[in-house]
CSV table of C-alpha atoms in Angstrom, one decimal:
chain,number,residue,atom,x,y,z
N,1,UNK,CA,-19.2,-19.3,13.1
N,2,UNK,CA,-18.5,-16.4,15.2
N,3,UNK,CA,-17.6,-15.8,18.9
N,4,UNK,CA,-20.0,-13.2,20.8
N,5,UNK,CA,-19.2,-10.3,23.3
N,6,UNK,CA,-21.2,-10.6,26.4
N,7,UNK,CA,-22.3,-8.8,29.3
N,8,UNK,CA,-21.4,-11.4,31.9
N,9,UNK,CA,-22.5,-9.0,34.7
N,10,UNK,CA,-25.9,-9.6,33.5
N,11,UNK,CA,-26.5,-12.7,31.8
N,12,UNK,CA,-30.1,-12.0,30.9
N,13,UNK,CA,-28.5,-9.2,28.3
N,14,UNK,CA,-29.2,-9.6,25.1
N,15,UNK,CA,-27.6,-6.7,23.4
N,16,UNK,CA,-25.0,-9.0,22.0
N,17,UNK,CA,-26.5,-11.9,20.9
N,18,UNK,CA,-26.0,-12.6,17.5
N,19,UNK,CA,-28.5,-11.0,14.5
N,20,UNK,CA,-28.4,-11.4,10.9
N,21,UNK,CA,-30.7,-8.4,10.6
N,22,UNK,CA,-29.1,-6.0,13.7
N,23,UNK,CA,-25.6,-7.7,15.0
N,24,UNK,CA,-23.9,-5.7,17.4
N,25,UNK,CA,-21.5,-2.9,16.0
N,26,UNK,CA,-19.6,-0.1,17.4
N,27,UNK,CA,-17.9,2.7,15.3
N,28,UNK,CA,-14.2,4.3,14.8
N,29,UNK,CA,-13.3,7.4,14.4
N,30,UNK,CA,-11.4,8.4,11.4
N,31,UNK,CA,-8.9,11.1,10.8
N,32,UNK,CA,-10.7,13.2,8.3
N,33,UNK,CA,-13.4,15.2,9.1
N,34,UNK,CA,-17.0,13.2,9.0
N,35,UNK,CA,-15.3,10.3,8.6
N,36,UNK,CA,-16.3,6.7,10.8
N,37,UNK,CA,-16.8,3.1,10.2
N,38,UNK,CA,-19.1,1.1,11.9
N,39,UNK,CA,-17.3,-2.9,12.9
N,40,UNK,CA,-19.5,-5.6,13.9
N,41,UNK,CA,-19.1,-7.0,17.6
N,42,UNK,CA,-17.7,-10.6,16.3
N,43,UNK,CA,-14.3,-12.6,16.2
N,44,UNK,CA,-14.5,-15.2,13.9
N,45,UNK,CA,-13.6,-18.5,14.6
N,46,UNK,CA,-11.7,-19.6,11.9
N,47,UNK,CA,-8.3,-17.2,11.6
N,48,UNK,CA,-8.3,-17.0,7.7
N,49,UNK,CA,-11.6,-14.8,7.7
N,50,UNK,CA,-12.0,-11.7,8.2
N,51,UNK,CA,-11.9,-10.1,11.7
N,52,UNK,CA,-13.4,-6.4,12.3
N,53,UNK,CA,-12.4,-6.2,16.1
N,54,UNK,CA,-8.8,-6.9,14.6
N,55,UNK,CA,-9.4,-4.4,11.5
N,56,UNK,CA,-10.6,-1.9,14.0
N,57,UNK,CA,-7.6,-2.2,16.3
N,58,UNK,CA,-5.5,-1.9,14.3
N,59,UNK,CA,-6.8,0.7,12.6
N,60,UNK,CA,-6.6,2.3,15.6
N,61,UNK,CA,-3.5,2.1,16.6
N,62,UNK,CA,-1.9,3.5,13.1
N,63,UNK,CA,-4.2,6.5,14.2
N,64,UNK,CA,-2.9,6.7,17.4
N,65,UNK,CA,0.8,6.2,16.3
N,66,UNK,CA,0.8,8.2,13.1
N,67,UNK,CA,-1.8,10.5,13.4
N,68,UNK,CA,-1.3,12.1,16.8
N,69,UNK,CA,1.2,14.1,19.0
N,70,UNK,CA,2.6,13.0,22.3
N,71,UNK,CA,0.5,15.4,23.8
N,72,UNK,CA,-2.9,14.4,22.2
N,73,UNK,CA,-1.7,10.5,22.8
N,74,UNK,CA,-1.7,11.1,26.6
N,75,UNK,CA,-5.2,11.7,26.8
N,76,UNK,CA,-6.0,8.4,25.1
N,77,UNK,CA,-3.7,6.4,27.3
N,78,UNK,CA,-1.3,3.9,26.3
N,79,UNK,CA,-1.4,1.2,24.2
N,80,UNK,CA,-1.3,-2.5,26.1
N,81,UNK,CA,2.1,-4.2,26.0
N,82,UNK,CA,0.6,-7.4,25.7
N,83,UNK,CA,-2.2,-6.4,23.2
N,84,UNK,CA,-2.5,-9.3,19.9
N,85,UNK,CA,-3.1,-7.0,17.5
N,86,UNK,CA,-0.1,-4.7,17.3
N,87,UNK,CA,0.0,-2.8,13.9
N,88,UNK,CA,1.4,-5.0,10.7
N,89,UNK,CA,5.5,-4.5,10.7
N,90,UNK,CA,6.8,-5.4,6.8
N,91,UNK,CA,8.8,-8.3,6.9
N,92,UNK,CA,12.8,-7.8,6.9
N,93,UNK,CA,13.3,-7.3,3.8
N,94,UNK,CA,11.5,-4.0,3.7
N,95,UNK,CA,12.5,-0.3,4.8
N,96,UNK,CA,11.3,-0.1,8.5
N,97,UNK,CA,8.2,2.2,9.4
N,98,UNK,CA,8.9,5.6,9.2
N,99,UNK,CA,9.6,7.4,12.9
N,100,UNK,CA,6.5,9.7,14.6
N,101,UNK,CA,5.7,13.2,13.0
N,102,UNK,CA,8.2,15.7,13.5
N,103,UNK,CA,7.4,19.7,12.8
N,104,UNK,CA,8.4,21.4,10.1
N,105,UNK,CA,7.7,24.5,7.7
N,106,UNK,CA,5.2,23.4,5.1
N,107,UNK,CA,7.4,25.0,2.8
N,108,UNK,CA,10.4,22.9,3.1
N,109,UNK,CA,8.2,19.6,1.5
N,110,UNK,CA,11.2,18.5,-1.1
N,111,UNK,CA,10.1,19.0,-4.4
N,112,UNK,CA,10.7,14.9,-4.8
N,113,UNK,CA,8.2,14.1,-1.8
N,114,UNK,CA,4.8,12.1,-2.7
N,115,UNK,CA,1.7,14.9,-2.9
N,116,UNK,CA,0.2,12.7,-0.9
N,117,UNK,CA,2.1,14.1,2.9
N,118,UNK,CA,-0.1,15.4,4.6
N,119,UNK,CA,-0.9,15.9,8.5
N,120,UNK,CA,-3.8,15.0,10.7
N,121,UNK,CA,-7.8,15.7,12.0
N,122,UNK,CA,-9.2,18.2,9.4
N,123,UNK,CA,-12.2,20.9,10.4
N,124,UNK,CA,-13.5,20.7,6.5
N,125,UNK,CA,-13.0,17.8,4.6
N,126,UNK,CA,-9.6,18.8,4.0
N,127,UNK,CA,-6.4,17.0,5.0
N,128,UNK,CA,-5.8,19.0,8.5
N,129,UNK,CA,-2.3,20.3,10.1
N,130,UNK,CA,-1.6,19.4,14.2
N,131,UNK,CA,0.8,21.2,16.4
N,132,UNK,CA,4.0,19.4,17.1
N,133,UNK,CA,4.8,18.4,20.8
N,134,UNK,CA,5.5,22.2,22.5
N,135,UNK,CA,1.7,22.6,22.1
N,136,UNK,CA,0.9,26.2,24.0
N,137,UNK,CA,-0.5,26.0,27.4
N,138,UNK,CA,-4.4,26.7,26.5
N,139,UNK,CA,-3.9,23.7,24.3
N,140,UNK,CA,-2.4,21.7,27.3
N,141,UNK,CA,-5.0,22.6,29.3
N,142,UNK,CA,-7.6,21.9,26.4
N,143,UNK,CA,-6.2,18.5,26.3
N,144,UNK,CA,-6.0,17.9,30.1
N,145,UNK,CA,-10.0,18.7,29.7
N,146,UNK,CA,-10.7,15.7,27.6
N,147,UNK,CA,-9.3,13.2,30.6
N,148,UNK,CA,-9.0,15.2,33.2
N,149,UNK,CA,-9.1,12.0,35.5
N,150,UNK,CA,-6.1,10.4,33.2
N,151,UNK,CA,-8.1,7.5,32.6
N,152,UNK,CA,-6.1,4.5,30.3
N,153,UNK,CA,-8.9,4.3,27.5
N,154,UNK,CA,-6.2,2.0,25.5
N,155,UNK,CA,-5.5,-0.4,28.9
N,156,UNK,CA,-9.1,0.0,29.4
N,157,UNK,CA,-10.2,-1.2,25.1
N,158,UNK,CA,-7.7,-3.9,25.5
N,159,UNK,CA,-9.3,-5.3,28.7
N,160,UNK,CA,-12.8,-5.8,27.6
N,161,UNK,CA,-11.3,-7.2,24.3
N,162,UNK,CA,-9.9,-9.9,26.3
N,163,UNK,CA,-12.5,-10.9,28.5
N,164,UNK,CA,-15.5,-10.5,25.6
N,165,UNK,CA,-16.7,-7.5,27.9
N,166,UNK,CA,-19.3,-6.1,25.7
N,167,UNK,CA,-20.5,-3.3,27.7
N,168,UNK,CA,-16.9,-2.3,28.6
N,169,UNK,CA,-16.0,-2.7,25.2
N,170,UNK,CA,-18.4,-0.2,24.1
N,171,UNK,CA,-17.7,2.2,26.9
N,172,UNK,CA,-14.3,2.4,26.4
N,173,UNK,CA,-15.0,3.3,22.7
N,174,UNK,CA,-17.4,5.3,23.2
N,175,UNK,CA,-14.5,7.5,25.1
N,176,UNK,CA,-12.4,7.0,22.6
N,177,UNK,CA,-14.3,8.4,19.9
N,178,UNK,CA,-15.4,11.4,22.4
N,179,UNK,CA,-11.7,12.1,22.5
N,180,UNK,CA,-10.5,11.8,19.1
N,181,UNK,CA,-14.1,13.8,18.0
N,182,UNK,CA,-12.9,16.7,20.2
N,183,UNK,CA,-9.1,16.4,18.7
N,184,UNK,CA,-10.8,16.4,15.0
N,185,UNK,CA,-13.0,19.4,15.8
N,186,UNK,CA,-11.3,21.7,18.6
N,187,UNK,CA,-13.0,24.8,19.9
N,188,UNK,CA,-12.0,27.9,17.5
N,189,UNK,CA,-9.2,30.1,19.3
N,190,UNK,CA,-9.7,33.6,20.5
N,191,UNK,CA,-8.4,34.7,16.9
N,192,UNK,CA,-10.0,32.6,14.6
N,193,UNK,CA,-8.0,33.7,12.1
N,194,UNK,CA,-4.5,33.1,13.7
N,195,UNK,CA,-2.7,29.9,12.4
N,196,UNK,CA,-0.5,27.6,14.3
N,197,UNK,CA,2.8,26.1,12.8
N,198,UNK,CA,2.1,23.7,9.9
N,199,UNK,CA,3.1,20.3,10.7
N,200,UNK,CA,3.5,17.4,8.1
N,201,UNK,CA,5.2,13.9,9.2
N,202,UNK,CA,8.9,14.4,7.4
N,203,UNK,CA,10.7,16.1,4.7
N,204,UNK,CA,10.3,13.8,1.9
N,205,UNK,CA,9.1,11.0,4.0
N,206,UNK,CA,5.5,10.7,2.3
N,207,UNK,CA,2.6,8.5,3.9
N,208,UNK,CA,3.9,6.6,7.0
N,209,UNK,CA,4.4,3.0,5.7
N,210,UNK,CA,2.5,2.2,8.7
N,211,UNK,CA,-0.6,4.4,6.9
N,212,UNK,CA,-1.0,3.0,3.8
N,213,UNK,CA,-0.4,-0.3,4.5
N,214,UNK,CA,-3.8,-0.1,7.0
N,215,UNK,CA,-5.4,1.5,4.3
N,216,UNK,CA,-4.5,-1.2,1.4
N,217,UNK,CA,-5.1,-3.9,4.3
N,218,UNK,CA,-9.1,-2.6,4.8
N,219,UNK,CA,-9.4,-2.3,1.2
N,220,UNK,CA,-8.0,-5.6,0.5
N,221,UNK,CA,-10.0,-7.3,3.3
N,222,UNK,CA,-13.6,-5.9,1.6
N,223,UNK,CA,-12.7,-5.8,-2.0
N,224,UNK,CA,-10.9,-9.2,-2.3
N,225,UNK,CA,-10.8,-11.2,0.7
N,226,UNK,CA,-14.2,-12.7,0.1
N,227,UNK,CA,-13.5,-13.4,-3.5
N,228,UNK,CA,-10.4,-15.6,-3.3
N,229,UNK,CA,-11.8,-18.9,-4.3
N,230,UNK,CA,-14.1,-17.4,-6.9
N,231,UNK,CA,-10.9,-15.6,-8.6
N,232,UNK,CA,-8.8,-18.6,-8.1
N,233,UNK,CA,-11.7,-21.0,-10.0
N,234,UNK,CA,-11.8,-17.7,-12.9
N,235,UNK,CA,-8.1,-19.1,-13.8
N,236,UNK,CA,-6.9,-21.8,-16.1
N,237,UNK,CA,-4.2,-23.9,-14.3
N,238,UNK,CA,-0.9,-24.5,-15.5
N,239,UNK,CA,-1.8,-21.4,-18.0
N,240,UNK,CA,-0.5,-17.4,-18.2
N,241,UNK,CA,-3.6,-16.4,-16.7
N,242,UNK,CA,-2.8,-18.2,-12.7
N,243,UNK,CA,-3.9,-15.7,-10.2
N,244,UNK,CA,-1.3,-14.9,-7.8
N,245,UNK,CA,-0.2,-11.4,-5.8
N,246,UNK,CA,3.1,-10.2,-5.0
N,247,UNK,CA,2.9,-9.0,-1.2
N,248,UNK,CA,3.1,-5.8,-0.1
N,249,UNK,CA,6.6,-5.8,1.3
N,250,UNK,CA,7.9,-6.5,-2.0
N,251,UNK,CA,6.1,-4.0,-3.5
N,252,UNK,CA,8.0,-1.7,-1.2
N,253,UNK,CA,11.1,-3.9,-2.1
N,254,UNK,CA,10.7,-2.9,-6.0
N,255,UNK,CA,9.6,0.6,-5.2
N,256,UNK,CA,12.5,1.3,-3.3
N,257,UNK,CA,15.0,-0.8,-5.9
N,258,UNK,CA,13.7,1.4,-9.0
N,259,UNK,CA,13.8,4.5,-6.9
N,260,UNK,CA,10.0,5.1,-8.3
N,261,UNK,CA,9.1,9.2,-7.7
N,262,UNK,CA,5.8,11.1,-7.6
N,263,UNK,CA,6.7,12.1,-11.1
N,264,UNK,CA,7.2,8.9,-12.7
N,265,UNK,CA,4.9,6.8,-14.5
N,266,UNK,CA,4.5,3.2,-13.6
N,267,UNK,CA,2.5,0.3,-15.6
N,268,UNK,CA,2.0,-2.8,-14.5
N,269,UNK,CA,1.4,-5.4,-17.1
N,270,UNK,CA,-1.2,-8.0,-15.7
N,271,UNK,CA,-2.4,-6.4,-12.6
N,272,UNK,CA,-4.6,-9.0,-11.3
N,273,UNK,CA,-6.5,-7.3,-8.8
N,274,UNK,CA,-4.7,-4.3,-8.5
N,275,UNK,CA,-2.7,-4.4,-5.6
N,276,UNK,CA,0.6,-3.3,-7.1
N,277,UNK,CA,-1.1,-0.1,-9.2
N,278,UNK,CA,-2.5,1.0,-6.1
N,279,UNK,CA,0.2,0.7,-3.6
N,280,UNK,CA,2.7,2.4,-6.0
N,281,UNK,CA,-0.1,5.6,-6.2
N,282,UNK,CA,-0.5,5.3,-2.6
N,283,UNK,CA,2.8,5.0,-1.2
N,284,UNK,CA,4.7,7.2,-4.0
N,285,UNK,CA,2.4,9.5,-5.2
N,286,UNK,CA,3.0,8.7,-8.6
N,287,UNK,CA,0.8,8.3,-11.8
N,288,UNK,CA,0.0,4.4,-12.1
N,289,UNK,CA,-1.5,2.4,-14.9
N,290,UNK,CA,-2.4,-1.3,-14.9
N,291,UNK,CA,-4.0,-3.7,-17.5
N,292,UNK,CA,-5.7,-6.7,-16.5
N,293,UNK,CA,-7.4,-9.5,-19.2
N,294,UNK,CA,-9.4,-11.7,-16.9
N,295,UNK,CA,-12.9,-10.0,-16.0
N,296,UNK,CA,-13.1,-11.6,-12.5
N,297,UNK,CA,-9.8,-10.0,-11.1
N,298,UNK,CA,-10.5,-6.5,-13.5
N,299,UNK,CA,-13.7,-6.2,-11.5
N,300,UNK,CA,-11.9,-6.5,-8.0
N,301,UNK,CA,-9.5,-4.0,-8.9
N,302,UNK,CA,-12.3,-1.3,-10.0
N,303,UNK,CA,-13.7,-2.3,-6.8
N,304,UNK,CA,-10.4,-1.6,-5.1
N,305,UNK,CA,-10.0,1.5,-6.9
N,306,UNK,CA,-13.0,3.1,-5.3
N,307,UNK,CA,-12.8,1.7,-2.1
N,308,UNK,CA,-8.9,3.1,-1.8
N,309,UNK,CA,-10.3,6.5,-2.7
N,310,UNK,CA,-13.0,6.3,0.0
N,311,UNK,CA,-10.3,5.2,2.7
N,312,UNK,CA,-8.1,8.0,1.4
N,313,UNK,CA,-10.4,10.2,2.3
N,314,UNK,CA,-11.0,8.8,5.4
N,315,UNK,CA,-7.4,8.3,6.3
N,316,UNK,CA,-7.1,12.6,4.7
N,317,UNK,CA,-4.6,11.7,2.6
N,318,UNK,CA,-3.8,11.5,-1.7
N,319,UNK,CA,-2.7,9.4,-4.0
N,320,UNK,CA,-1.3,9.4,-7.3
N,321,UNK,CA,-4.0,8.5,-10.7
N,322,UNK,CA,-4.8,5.5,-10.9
N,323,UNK,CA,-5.9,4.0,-14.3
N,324,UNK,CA,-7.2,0.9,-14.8
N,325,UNK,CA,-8.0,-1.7,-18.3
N,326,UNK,CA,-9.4,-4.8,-18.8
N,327,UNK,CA,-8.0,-5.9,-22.1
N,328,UNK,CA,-4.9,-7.3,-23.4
N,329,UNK,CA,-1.6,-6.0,-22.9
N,330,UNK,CA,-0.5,-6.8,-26.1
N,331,UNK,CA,-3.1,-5.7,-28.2
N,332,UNK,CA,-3.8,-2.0,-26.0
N,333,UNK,CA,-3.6,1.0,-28.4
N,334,UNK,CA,-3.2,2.4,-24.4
N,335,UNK,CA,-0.1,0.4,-23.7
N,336,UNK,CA,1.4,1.5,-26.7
N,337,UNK,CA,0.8,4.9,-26.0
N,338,UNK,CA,2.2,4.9,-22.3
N,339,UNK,CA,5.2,2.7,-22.8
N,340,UNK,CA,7.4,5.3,-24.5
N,341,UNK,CA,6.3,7.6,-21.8
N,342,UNK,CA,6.8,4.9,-18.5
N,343,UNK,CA,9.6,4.9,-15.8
N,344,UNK,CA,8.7,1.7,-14.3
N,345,UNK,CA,7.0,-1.3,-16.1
N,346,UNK,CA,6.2,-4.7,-13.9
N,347,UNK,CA,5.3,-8.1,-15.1
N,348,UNK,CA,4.4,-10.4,-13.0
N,349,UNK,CA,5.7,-13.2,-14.9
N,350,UNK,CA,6.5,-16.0,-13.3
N,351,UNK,CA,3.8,-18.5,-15.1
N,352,UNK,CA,3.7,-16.6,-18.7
N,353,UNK,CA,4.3,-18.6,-21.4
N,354,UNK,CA,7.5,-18.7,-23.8
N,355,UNK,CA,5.4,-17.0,-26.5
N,356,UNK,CA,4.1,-14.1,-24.2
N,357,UNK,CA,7.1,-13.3,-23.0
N,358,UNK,CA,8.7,-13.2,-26.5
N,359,UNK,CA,5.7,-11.2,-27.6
N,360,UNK,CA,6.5,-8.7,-25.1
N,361,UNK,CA,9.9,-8.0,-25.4
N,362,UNK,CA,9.7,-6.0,-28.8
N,363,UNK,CA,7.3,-3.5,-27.5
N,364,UNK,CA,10.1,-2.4,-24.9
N,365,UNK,CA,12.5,-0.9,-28.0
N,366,UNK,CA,9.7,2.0,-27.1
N,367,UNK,CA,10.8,2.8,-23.9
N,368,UNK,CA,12.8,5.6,-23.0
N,369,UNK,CA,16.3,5.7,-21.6
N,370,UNK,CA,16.5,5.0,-18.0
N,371,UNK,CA,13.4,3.1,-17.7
N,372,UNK,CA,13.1,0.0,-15.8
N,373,UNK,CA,11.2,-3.1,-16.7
N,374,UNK,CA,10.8,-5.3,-13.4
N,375,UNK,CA,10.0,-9.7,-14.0
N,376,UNK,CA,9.6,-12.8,-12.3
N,377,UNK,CA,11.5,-14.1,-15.1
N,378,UNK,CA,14.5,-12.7,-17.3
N,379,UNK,CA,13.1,-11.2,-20.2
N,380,UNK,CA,17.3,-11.4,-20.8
N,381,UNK,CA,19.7,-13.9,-19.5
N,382,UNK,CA,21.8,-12.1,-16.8
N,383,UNK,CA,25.7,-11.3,-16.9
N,384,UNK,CA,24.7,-12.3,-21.0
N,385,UNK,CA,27.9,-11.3,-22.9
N,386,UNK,CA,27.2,-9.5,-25.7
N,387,UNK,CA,29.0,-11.0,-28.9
N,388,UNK,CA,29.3,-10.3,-32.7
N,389,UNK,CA,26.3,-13.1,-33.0
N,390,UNK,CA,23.4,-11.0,-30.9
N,391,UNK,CA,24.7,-7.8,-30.9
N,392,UNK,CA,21.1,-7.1,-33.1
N,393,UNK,CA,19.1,-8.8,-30.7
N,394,UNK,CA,16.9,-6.3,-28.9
N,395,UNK,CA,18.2,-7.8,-25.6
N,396,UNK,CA,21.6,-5.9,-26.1
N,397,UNK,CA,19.8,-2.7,-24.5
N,398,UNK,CA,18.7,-4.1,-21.2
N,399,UNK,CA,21.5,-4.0,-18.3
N,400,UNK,CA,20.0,-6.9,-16.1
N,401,UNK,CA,20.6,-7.0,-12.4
N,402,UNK,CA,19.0,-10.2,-10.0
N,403,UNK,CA,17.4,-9.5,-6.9
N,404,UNK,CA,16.6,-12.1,-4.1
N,405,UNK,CA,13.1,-11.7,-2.7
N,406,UNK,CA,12.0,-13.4,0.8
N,407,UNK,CA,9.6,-15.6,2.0
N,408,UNK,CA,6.0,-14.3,2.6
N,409,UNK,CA,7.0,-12.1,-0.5
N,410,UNK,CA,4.3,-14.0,-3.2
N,411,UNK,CA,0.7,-15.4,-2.8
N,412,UNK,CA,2.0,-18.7,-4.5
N,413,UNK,CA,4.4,-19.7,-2.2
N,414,UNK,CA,6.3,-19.4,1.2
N,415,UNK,CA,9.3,-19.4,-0.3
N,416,UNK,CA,12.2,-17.4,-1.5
N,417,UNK,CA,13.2,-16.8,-4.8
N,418,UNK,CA,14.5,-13.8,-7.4
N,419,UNK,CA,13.0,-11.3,-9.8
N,420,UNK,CA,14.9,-9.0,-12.4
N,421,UNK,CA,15.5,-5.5,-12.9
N,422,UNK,CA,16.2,-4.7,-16.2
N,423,UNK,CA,17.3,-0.8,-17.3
N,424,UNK,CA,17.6,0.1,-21.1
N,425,UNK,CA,21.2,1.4,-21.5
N,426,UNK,CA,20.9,2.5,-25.2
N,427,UNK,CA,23.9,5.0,-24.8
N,428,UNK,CA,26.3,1.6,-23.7
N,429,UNK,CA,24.7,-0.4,-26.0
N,430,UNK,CA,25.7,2.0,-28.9
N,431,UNK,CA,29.5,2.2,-27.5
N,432,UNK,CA,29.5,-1.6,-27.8
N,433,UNK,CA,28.0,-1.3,-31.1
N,434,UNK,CA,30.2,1.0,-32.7
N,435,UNK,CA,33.5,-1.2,-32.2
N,436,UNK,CA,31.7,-4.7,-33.7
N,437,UNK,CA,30.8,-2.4,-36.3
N,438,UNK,CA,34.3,-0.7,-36.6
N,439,UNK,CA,35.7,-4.1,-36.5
N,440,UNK,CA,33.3,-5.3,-39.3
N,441,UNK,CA,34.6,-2.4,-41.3
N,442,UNK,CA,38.3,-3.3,-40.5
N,443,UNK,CA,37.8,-6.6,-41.5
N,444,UNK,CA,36.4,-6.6,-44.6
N,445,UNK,CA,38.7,-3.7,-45.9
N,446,UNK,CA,41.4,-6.6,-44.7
N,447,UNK,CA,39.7,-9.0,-46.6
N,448,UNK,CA,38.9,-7.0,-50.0
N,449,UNK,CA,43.1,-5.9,-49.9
């Protein structure tokens, strides 16, 4: 059940009164150019489901924080102290958001940075460049034109939220998207052709962490959201195949722990629904691959895939490639092609059984030197010591390092726990090699005198 807006200054209104066929929606503007979403009017009851007031304020608010100057901000107002829906903050153990925009030459973007920086409000489809705060005065007074009454529209939004002001709800939005319309398309200058200072949100900083999470968060909430109990029923219990998500704070954990890059490649063995694959091409800008055996949780990703890509465009900004197989992992000709080439491979294994997880670890003697293989579970006991006995073992080439994550970091549980980093050190390994061997040698020389 759902709880109405209303016109309680006239109570014979009807606008707002609920319709399966034509419920009561208002739209948001979206950074790029010809880019809006329509919300429906309604709260639900029942916190668990999905709430598009809440998407669209928050939404909003990323826009409004990430996407505009100080300058362009003022015209919109402030955002309410009290306000519920302040945007998502990643728990502790992640990086904290990134600070506002700063100006600087387009040409100083480190080499290292995700593609995917960009700045704000396009004119052509095209992710668009704003001035940084010493806007000139034309601009000031262009601005001062769009409020020149220095009306709250934020105070204002906030307001009619709380009462269930329908009217005033849609007024103030309607203000809103007025202003943030005239940001996205401004008048052209006296010289068309002259072109202000580039602006891009930090040297190396990449997509806001603010930005992308909103933009996985919508996706999440229209791909997936509506098909939890249907994905959980797709899964034997107590087998390989349980469906559960790592959250997207320990995503950023693991990104930031493997030092991931727009160049590298990263695969992630059992991707469920996709989550991981896309918030590594997202946040990163790197070059992602997941497999997936299950049909139910391989369609959701797809269906991620393409919504991320529309929101992307919405939001105007890149990702890295995403590419995504249902199949599996250990029969893929395309996982034996990519492994030799991957910097990062995750598997989520916290349920797989004994025999998968011994089935996997030969196909890692193809990965390069360097690369990273991130678990739920050891694929090698940590601190092992390697000994005369199982100096052969495969094992030998992994350095393992344990790493605590936090509660509210899994779908499976609240919480904490640990998950494994393991880096192939072939060059070590070979050191340690060389003296069993040179002792081997020494000792049967000893024995044959």
């Amino acid at each position: 059940s759902f709880e109405d807006f209303s016109n309680p200054d006239d109570q014979s209104d009807t606008t707002f009164e609920w319709s399966l066929d034509d419920p009561p929606t208002v739209e948001l503007e979206y950074p790029n150019s010809n880019a809006c979403e329509t919300f429906m009017l309604l709260a639900p009851k029942d916190k668990d489901h999905y709430n598009p007031i809440l998407c669209l304020e928050q939404s909003l608010h990323v826009i409004y924080e990430c996407y505009l100057t100080p300058s362009q901000r003022d015209v919109l107002g402030t955002i309410p102290f009290e306000c519920r829906s302040d945007p998502e903050e990643s728990p502790p153990s992640s990086p904290p958001p990134l600070s506002p925009p700063a100006p600087f030459s387009s040409s100083a973007v480190s080499p290292d940075s995700p593609r995917s920086v960009c700045s704000t409000f396009s004119l052509d489809g095209a992710p668009a460049r704003i001035r940084g705060a010493g806007e000139s005065e034309p601009e000031q007074a262009y601005f001062h034109s769009l409020n020149p009454t220095g009306r709250n529209y934020l105070s204002e939004l906030g307001r009619a939220l709380k009462k269930g002001h329908g009217p005033q709800f849609i007024k103030a939005m309607v203000e809103i998207n007025r202003i943030l319309r005239a940001l996205k398309y401004p008048p052209l200058p006296a010289d068309p052709f002259a072109e202000g200072a580039p602006m891009e949100w930090g040297e190396g900083c990449g997509i806001p962490s603010k930005v992308s999470l909103r933009i996985l968060e919508e996706t999440y909430q229209r791909c997936v959201g509506p098909h939890v109990n249907k994905l959980n029923r797709s899964y034997d219990p107590f087998s390989s195949s349980v469906y559960g998500e790592l959250m997207p704070s320990f995503t950023t954990d693991i990104i930031r722990e493997t030092r991931l890059r727009p160049s590298s490649l990263f695969l992630d063995l059992g991707s469920g629904v996709g989550n991981v694959v896309l918030q590594a091409a997202l946040q990163v800008g790197c070059r992602a691959y997941g497999i997936e055996k299950m049909a139910a949780p391989s369609a959701c990703a797809r269906n991620q895939l393409a919504q991320v890509q529309k929101r992307c465009r919405m939001w105007g900004v890149s990702m890295g490639e995403v590419e995504l197989e249902e199949g599996d992992m250990l029969a893929s000709a395309r996982v034996t092609d990519l492994l030799p080439k991957a910097d990062v491979v995750l598997v989520n294994n916290k349920v797989f059984a004994q025999s998968l997880n011994e089935a996997l670890r030969p196909k890692f003697l193809d990965l390069k030197e360097g690369a990273i293989v991130v678990s739920l579970t050891p694929f090698v006991p940590v601190n092992a010591r390697i000994t005369e006995r199982n100096v052969d073992d495969i094992s030998a080439i992994f350095d393992v390092r344990e790493r605590p994550y936090h509660s509210g970091s899994v779908s499976w549980g609240s919480g904490s726990g640990s998950y494994y980093i393991h880096t192939v050190d072939r060059e070590g390994y070979a050191g340690i090699r060389q003296r069993f061997e040179n002792f081997r040698a020494r000792r049967s020389g000893s024995r044959h005198s």
